CSV table of C-alpha atoms and ligand atoms in Angstrom, one decimal:
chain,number,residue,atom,x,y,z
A,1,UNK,CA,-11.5,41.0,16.1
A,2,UNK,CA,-9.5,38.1,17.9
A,3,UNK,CA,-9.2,38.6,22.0
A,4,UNK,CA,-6.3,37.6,23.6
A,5,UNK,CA,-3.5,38.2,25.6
A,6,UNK,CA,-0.4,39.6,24.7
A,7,UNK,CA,3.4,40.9,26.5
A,8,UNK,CA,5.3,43.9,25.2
A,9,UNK,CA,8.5,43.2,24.1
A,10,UNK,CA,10.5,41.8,27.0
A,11,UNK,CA,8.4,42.6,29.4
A,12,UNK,CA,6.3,39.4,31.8
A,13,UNK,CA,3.6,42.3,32.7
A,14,UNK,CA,0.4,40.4,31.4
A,15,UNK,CA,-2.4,42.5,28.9
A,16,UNK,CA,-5.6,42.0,27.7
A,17,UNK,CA,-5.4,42.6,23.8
A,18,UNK,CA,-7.5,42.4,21.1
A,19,UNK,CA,-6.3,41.6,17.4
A,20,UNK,CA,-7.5,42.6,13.9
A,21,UNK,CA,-7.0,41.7,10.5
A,22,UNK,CA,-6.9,44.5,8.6
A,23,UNK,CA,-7.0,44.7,4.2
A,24,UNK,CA,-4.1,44.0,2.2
A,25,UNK,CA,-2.7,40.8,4.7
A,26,UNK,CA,-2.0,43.6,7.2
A,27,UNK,CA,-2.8,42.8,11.5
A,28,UNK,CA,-3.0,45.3,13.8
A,29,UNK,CA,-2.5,44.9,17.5
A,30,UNK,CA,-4.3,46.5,20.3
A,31,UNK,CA,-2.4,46.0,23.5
A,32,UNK,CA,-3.7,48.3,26.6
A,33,UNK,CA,-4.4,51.0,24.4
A,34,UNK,CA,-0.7,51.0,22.2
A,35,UNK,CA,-1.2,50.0,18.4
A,36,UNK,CA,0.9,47.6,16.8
A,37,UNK,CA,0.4,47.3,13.3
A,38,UNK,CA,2.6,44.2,11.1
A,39,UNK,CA,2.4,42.8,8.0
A,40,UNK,CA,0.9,39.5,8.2
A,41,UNK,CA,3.8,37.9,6.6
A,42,UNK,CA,6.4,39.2,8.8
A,43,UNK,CA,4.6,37.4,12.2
A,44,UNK,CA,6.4,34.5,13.5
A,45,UNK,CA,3.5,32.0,14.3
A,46,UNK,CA,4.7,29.8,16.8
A,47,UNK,CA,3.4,25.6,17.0
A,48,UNK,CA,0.8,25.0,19.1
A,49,UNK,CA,1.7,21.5,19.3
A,50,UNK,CA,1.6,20.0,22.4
A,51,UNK,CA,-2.1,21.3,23.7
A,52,UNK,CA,0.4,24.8,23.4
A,53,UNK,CA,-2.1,28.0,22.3
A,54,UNK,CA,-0.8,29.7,19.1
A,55,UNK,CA,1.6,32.1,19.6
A,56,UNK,CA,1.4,35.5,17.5
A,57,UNK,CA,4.8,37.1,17.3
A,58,UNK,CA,5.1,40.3,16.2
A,59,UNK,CA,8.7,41.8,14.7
A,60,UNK,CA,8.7,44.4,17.2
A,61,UNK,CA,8.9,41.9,19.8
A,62,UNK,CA,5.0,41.9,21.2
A,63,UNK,CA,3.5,38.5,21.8
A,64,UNK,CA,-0.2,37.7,20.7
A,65,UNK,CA,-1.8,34.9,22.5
A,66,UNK,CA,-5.8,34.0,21.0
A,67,UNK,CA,-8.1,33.4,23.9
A,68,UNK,CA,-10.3,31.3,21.5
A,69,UNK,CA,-8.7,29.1,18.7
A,70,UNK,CA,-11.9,29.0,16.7
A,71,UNK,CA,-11.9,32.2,15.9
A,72,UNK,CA,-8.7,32.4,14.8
A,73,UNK,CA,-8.5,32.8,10.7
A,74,UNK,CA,-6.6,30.4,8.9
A,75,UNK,CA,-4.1,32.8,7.9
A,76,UNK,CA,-2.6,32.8,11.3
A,77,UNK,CA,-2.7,29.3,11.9
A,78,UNK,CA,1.2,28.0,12.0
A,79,UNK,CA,1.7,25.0,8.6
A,80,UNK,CA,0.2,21.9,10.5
A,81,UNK,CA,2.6,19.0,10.4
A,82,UNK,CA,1.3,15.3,10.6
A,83,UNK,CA,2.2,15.5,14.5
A,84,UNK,CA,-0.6,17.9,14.8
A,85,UNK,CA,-3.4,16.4,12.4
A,86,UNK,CA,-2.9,13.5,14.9
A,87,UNK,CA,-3.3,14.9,17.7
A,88,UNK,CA,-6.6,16.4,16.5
A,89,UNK,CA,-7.8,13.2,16.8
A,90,UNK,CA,-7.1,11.1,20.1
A,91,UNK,CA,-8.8,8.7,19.1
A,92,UNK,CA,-6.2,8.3,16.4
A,93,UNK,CA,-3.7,8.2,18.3
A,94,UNK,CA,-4.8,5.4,20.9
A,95,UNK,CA,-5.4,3.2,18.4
A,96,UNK,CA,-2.1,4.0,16.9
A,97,UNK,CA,-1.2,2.6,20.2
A,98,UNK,CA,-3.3,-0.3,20.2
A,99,UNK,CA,-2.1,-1.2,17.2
A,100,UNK,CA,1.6,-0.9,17.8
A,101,UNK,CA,1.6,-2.7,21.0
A,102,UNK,CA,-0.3,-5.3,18.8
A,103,UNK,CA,2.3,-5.9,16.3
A,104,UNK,CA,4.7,-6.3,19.1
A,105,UNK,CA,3.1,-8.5,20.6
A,106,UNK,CA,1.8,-10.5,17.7
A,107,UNK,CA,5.8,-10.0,16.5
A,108,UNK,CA,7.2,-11.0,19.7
A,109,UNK,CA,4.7,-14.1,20.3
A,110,UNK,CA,3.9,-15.5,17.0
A,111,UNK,CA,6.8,-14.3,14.9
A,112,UNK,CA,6.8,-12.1,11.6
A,113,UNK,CA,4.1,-13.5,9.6
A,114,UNK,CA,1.6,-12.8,12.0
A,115,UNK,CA,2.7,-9.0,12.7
A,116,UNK,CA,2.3,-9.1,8.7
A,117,UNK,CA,-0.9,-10.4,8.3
A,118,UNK,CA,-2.0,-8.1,11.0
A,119,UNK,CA,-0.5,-5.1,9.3
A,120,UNK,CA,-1.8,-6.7,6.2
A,121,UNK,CA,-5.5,-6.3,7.4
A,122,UNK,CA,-5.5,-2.4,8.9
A,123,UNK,CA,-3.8,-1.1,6.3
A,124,UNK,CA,-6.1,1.2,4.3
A,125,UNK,CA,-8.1,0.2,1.3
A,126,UNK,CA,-6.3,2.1,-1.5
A,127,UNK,CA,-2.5,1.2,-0.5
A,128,UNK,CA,-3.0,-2.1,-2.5
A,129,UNK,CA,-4.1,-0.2,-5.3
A,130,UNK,CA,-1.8,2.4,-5.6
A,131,UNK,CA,1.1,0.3,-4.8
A,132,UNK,CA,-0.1,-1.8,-7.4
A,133,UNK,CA,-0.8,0.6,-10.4
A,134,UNK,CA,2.9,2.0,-9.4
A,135,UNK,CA,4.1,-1.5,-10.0
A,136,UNK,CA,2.5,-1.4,-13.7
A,137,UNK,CA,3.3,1.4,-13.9
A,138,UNK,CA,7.0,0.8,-13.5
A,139,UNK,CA,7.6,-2.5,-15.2
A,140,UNK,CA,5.6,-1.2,-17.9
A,141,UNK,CA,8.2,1.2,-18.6
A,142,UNK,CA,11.0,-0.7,-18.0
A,143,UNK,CA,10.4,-4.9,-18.8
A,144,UNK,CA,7.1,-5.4,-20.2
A,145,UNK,CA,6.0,-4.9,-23.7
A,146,UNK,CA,2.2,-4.3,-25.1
A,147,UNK,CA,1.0,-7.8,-25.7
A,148,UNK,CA,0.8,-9.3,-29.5
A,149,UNK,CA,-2.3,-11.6,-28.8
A,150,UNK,CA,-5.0,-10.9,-31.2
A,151,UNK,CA,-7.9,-9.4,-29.5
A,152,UNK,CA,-10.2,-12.3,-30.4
A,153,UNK,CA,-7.7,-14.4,-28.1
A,154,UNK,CA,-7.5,-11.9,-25.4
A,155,UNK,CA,-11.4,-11.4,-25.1
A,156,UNK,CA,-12.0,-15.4,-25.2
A,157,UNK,CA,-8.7,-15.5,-22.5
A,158,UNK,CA,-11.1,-12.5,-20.3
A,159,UNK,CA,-13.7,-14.9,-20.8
A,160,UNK,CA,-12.4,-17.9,-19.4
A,161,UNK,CA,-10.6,-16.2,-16.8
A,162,UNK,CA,-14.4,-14.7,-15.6
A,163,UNK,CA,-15.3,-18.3,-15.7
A,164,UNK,CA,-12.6,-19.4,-13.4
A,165,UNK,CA,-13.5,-16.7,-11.4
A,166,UNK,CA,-17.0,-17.3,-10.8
A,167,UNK,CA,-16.0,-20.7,-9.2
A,168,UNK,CA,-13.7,-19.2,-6.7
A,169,UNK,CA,-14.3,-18.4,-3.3
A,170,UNK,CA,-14.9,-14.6,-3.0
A,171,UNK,CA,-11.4,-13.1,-3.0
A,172,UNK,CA,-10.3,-10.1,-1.2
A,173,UNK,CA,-9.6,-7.6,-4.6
A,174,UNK,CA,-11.4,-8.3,-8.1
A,175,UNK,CA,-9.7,-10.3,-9.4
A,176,UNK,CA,-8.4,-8.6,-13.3
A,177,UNK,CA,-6.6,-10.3,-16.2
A,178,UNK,CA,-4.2,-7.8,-18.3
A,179,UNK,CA,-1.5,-9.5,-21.5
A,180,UNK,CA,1.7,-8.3,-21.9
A,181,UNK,CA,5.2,-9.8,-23.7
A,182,UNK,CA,8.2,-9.6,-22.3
A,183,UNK,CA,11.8,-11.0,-23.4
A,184,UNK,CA,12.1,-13.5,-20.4
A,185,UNK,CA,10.6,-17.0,-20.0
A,186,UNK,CA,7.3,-17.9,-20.0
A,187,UNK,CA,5.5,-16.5,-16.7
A,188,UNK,CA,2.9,-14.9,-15.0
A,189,UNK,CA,2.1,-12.2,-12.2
A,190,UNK,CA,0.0,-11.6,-9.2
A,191,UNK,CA,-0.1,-8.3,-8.2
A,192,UNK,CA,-1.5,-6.5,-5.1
A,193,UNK,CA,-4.9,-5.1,-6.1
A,194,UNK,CA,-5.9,-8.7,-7.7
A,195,UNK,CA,-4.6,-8.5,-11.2
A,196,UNK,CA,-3.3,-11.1,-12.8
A,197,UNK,CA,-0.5,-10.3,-15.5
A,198,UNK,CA,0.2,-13.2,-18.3
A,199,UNK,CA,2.9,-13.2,-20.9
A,200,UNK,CA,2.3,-13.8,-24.5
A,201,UNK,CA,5.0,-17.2,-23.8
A,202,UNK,CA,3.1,-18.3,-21.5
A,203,UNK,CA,-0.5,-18.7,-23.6
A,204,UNK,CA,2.0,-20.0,-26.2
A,205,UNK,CA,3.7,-22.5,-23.9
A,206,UNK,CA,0.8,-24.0,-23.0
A,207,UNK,CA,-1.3,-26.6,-25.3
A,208,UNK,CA,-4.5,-26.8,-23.6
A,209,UNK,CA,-6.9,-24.0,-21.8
A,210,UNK,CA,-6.8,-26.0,-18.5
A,211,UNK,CA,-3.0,-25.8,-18.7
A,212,UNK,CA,-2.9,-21.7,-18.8
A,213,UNK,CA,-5.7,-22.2,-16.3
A,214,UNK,CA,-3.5,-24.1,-13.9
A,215,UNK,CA,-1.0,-21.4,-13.8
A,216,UNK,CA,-4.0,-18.6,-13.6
A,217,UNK,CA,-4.9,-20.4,-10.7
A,218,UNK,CA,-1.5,-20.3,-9.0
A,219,UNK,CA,-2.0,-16.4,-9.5
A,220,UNK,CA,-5.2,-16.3,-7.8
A,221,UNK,CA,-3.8,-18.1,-5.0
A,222,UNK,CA,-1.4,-15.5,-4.7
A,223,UNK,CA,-4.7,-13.0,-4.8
A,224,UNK,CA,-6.5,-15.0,-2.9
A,225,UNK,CA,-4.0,-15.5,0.3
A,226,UNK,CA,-2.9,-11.1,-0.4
A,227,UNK,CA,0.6,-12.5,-0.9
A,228,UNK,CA,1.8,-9.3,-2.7
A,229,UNK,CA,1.0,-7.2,0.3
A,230,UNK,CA,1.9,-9.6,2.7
A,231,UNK,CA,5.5,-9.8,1.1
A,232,UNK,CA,5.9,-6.3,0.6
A,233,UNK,CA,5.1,-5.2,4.1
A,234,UNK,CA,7.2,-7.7,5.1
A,235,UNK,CA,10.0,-6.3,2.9
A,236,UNK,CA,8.8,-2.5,4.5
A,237,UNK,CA,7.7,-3.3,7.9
A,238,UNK,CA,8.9,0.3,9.5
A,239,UNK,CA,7.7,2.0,6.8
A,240,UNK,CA,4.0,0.5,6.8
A,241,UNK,CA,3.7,1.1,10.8
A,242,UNK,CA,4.4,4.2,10.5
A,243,UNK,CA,1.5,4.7,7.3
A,244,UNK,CA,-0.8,2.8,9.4
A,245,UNK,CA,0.0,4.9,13.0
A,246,UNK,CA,-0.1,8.3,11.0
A,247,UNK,CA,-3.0,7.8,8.5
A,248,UNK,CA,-0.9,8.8,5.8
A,249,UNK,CA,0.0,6.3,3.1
A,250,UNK,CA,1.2,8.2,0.3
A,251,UNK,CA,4.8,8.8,1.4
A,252,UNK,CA,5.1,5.0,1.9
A,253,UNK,CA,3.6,4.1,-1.3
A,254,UNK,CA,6.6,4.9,-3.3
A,255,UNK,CA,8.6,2.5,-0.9
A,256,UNK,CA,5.9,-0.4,-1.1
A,257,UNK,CA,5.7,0.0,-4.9
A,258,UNK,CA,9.4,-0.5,-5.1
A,259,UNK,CA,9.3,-3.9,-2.8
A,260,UNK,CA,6.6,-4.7,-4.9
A,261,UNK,CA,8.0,-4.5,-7.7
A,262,UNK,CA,11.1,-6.8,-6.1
A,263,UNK,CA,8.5,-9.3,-5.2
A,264,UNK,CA,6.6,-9.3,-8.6
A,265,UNK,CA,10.1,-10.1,-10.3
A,266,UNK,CA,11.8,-11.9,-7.8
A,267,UNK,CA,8.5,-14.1,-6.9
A,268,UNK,CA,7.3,-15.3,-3.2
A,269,UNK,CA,8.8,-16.9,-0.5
A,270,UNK,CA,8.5,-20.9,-0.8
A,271,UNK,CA,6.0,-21.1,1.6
A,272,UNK,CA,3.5,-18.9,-0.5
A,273,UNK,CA,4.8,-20.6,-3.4
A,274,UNK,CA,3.4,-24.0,-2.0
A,275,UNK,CA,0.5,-22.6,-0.5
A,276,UNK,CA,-0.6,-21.1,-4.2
A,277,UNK,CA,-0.2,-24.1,-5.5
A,278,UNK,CA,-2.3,-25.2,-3.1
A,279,UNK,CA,-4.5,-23.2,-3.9
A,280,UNK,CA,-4.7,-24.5,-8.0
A,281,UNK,CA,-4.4,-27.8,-7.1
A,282,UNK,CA,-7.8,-27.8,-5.1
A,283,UNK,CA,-9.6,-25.6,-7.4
A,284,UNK,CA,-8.0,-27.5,-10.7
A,285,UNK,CA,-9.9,-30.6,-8.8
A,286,UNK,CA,-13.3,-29.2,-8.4
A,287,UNK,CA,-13.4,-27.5,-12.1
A,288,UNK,CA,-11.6,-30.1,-13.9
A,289,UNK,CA,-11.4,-33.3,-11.8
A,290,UNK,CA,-7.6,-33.3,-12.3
A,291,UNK,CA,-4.7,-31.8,-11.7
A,292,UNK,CA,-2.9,-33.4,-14.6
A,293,UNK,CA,-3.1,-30.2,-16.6
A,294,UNK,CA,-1.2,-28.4,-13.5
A,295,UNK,CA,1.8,-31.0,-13.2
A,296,UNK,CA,1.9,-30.9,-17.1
A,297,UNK,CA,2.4,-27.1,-17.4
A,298,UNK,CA,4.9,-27.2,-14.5
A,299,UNK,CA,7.0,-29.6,-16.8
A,300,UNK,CA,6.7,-27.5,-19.5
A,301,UNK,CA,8.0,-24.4,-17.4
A,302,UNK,CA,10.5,-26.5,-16.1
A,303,UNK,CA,12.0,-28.0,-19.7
A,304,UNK,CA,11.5,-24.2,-21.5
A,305,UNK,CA,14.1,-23.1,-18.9
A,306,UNK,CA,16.6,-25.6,-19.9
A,307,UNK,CA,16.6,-23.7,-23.2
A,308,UNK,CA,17.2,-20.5,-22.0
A,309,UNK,CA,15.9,-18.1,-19.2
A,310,UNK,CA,14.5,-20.3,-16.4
A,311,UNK,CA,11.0,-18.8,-15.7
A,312,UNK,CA,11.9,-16.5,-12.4
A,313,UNK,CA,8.9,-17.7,-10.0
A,314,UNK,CA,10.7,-21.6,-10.6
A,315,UNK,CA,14.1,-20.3,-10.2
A,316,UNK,CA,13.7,-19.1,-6.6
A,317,UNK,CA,12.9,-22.8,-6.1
A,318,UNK,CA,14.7,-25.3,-7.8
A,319,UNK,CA,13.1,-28.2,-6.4
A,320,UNK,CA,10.7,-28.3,-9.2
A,321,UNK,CA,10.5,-31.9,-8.6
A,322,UNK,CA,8.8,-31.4,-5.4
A,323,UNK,CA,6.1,-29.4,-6.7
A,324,UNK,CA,4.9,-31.3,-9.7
A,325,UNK,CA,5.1,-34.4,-7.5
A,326,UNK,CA,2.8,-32.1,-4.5
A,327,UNK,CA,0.6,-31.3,-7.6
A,328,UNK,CA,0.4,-35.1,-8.8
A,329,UNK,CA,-0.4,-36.0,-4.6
A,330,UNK,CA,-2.9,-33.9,-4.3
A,331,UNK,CA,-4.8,-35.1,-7.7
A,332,UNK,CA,-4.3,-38.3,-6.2
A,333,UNK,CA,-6.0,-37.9,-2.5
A,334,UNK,CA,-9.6,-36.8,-4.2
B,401,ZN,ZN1,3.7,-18.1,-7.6
């Protein structure tokens, strides 16, 4: 039995009222004495957003209102929206707050890249993840085909790649290595949850392990700095605020996976392009002493695209040049 209040049907005069559920998702109303009896399904439960108490309607018009929530069974509870599971938690909502007046502010004084990386770091743990087995997912189906390495070649590949890793600085997702073919150039991947996708062309484009390891490198630069996520929220700003302010992230996953999938063809900005090669350049020093290996595979990448499809993360930046002669500089400062 739920207590309450309750008004005939338009009528102000206040009752006390009690309310039971009764077999076969029937209610019955007690209001000063007078029965109502409803099916349950023919109530109109009104929100009680808005610190509003639940509202019991029934169809001849009386009004039901619970004196205590907690006892109120879930059957009777309105469909809660995302507004409501919110506001359960205030908490929730001021840091929702906190955070948005954050991103304005970091928007307003420091520019984009710093109301990305901000976003970037509260964003919650599986978003990367998902978005990027979506991404897989998607150019699996639609531009990648199974790779036609031997197995022997792909487990020594795994191997060296664990090596690599191991000398890294601890990167923000483990790091994964996954072979595929495609039709296009020879190329490589980076996507958001640390994998690291090579093309049969590329192994076969390059001569020596520390060449394939150069451009492995530039990938884990990419892991390493969370450039995937960092250019997909970009690309999805709104969308991510609003995962981050509500709690929710699958609705905006579909819309991240499908930036992500724009940046994983397309390739990076030129900035995160340098600072990935960056990235190689140092590491290709403190492994293998050189960077030779790095400016020799960029040449190779460069002169494959002359005989056909240029390799899409050098097309976005033409000035080659500039890179391999970067690459050669920072050999030479050591
Ligand atoms: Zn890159």
């Amino acid at each position: 039995m739920i207590s309450g209040i309750a008004y005939q049907a338009g009528r102000s005069d206040k009752y006390d009222a009690e309310l039971d559920m009764l077999p076969g998702d029937r209610v019955r109303l007690n209001i000063d004495g007078i029965w109502v009896e409803s099916a349950l399904s023919e109530l109109e439960l009104g929100s009680d957003v808005g610190g509003l108490r639940l509202q019991v309607r029934f169809p001849q018009g009386q009004l039901f209102i619970p004196d205590d929530m907690a006892k109120v069974p879930d059957a009777l509870r309105p469909k809660r929206g995302w507004l409501k599971r919110t506001e359960d938690n205030i908490l929730l909502v001021l840091a929702s707050v906190v955070i948005c007046l954050l991103f304005v502010w970091l928007g307003y004084f420091h520019g984009l890249p710093a109301a990305t990386r901000g976003i970037v770091s509260v964003l919650p743990d599986d978003v990367p993840e998902l978005v990027a087995e979506q991404v897989m997912t998607e150019l699996d189906k639609t531009t990648f085909q199974s790779s036609s390495l031997t197995a022997d070649k792909q487990a020594e590949l795994q191997q060296r790649f664990a090596g690599l890793v191991s000398q890294l600085p601890p990167m923000p997702f483990a790091p994964k290595l996954e072979f595929r073919s495609w039709e296009m150039g020879p190329n490589a991947f980076a996507l958001s949850n640390g994998t690291v996708v090579v093309m049969d062309s590329l192994v076969a484009l390059s001569k020596a392990p520390e060449e394939l390891d150069s451009i492995i490198l530039h990938e884990l630069g990419h892991v390493y700095h969370e450039h995937v996520m960092k250019s997909v929220v970009r690309a999805g700003l709104l969308s991510v605020a609003v995962t981050v302010m509500t709690g929710e992230s699958s609705g905006a996953i579909d819309m991240l996976a499908g930036a992500g999938t724009l940046v994983a063809v397309t390739g990076f900005s030129r900035e995160l392009e340098t600072e990935a090669d960056a990235f190689s350049a140092q590491y290709m020093m403190e492994i293998y002493g050189t960077t030779a290996p790095m400016a020799t595979m960029f040449r190779r990448l460069a002169s494959s695209s002359d005989s056909g499809e240029l390799p899409q993360w050098l097309s976005t930046h033409p000035d080659i040049d500039d890179r391999i002669q970067a690459v050669e500089n920072a050999g030479m400062t050591d």
